[in-house]
mmCIF file of C-alpha atoms in Angstrom:
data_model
loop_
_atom_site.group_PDB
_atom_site.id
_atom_site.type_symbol
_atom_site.label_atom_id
_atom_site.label_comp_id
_atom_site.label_asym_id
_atom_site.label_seq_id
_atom_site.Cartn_x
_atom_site.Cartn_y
_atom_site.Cartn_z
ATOM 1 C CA UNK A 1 -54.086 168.520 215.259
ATOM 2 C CA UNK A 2 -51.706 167.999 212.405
ATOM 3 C CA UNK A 3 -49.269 164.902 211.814
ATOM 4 C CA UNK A 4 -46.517 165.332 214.310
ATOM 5 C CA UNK A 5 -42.898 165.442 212.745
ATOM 6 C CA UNK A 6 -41.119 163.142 215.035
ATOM 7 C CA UNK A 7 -40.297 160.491 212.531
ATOM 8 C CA UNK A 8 -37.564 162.791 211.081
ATOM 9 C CA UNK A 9 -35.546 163.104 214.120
ATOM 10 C CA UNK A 10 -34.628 159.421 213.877
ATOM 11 C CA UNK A 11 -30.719 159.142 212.920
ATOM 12 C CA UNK A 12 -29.327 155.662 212.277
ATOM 13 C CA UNK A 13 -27.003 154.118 214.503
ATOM 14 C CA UNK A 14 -24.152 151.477 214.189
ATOM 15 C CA UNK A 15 -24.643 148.305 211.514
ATOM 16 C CA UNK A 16 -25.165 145.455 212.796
ATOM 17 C CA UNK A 17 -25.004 141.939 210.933
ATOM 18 C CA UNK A 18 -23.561 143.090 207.683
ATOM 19 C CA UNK A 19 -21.345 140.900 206.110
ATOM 20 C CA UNK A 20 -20.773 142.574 202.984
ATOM 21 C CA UNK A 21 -22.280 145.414 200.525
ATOM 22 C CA UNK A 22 -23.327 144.940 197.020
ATOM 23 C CA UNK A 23 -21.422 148.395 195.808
ATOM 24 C CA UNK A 24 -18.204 147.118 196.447
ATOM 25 C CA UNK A 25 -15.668 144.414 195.121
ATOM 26 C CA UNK A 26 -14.330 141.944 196.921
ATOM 27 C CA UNK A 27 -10.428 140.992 196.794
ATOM 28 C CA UNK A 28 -8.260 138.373 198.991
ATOM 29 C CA UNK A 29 -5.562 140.026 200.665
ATOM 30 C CA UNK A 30 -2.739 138.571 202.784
ATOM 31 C CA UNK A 31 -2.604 139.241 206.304
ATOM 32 C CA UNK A 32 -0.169 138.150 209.257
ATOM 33 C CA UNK A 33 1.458 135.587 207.323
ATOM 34 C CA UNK A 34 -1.708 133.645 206.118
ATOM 35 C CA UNK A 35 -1.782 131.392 202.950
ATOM 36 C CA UNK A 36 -2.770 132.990 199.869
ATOM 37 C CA UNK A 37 -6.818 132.646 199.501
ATOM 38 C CA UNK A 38 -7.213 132.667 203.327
ATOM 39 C CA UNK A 39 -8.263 135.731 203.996
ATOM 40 C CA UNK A 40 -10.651 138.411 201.655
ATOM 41 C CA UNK A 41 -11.604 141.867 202.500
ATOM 42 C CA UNK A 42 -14.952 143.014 201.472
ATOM 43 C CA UNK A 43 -16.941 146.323 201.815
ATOM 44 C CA UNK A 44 -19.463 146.527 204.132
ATOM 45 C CA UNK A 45 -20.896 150.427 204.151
ATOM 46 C CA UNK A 46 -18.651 152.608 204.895
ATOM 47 C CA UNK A 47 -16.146 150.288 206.597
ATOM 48 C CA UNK A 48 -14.347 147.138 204.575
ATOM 49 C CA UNK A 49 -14.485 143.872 206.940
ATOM 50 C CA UNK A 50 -11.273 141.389 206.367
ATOM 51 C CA UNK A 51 -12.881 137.546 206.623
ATOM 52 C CA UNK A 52 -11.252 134.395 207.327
ATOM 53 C CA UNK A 53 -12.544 132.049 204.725
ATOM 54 C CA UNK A 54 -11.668 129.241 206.534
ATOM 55 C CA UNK A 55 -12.604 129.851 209.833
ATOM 56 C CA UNK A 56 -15.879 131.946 208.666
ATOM 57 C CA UNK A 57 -15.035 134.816 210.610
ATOM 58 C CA UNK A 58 -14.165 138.108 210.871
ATOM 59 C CA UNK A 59 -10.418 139.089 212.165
ATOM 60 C CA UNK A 60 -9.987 142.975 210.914
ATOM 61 C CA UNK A 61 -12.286 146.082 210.356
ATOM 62 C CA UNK A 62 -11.042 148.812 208.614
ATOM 63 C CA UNK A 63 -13.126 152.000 209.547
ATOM 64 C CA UNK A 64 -14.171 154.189 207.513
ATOM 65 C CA UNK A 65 -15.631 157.580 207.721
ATOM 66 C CA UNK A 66 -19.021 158.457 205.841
ATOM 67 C CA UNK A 67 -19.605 157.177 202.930
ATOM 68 C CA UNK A 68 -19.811 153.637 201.016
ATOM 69 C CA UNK A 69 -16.823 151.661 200.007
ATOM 70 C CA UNK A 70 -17.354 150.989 196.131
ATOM 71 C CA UNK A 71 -13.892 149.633 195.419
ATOM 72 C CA UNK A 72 -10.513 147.459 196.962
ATOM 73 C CA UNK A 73 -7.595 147.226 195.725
ATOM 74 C CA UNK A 74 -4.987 145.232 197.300
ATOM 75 C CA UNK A 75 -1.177 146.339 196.996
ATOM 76 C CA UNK A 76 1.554 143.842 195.255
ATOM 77 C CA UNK A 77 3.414 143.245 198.499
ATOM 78 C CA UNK A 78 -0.104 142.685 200.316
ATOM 79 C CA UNK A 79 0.970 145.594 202.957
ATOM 80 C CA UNK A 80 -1.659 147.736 202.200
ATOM 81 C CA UNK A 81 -5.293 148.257 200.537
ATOM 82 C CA UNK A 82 -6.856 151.074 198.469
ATOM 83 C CA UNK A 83 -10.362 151.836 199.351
ATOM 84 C CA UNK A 84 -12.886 153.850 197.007
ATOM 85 C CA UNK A 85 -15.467 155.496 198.343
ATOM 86 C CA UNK A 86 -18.861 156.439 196.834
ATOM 87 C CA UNK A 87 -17.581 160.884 197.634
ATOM 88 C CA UNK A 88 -14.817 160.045 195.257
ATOM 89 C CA UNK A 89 -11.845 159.658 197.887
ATOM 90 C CA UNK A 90 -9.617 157.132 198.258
ATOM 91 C CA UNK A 91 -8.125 156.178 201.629
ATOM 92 C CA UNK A 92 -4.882 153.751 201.852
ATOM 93 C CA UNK A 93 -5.183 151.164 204.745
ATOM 94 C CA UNK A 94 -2.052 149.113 206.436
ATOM 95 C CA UNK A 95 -3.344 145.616 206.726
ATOM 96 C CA UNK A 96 -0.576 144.837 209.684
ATOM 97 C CA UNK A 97 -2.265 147.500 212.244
ATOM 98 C CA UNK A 98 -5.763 148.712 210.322
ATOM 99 C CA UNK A 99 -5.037 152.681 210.054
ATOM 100 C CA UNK A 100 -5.313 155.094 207.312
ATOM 101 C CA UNK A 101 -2.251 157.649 206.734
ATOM 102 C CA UNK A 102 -3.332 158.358 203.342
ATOM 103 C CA UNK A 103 -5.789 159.695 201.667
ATOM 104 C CA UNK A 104 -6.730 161.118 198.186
ATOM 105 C CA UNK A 105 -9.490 163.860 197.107
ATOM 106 C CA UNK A 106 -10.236 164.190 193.535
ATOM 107 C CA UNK A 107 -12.717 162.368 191.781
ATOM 108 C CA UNK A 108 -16.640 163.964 191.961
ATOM 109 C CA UNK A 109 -18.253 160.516 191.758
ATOM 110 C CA UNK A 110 -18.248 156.914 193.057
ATOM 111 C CA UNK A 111 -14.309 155.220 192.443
ATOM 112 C CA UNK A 112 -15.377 152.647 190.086
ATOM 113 C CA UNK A 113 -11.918 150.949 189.155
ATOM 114 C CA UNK A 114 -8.238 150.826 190.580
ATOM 115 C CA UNK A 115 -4.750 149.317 190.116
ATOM 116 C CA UNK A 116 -1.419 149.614 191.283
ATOM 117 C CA UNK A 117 1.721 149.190 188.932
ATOM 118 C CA UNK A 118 4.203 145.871 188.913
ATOM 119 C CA UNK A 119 5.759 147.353 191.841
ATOM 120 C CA UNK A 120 3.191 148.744 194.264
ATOM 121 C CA UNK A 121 4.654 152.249 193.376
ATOM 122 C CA UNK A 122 1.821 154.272 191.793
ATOM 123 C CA UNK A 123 -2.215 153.388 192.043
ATOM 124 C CA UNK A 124 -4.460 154.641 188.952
ATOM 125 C CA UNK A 125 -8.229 155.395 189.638
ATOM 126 C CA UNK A 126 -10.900 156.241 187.872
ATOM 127 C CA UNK A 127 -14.633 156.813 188.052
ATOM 128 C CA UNK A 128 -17.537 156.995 186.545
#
């Protein structure tokens, strides 16, 4: 009798206890009126968790599809958030309601850096 196969049928599940990944940045963002500093969104997988820092807990996740988050990027007016993702995509997030119109295909690696302009306009990416 050979060495049965059944260990490669396992499939992971949901995350559980993860407060934050080591790929990704970590950047406050303003949500539902808070004081600046009070809240700071994080990556955590492929999903980026929004924490109350004062309250130590966690008030918005912002799913994500497959892959890692490996860098945030909050907008100017604090409305929205630019998530990298270890495929190369980048998916924009409304911090009032937590969904994703937007998203951008074009980069064949990891994100590793991006910025808006002055005005929340135009967002520059890059990666490695």
């Amino acid at each position: 009798m050979g060495l049965t196969k059944q260990y490669l049928r396992y499939v992971a599940s949901a995350v559980f206890g993860v407060i934050g990944s080591q790929k990704a940045n970590i950047a406050f963002v303003t949500l539902r009126g808070g004081g600046k500093g009070q809240y700071v969104a994080v990556g955590a997988c492929e999903h980026v968790f929004i924490w109350d820092v004062r309250k130590a807990e966690k008030v918005l996740i912002l799913e994500g599809k497959k892959h890692e988050v490996t860098y945030l990027c909050p907008s100017p007016d604090g409305v929205h958030i630019a998530v990298g993702y270890e495929d190369g995509s980048v998916r924009i997030f409304s911090l009032l309601n937590g969904e994703s119109n937007i998203s951008f295909s074009g980069h064949k690696s990891a994100v590793s850096v991006m910025r808006y302009d002055a005005l929340g306009a135009r967002l520059v990416t890059g990666s490695k």
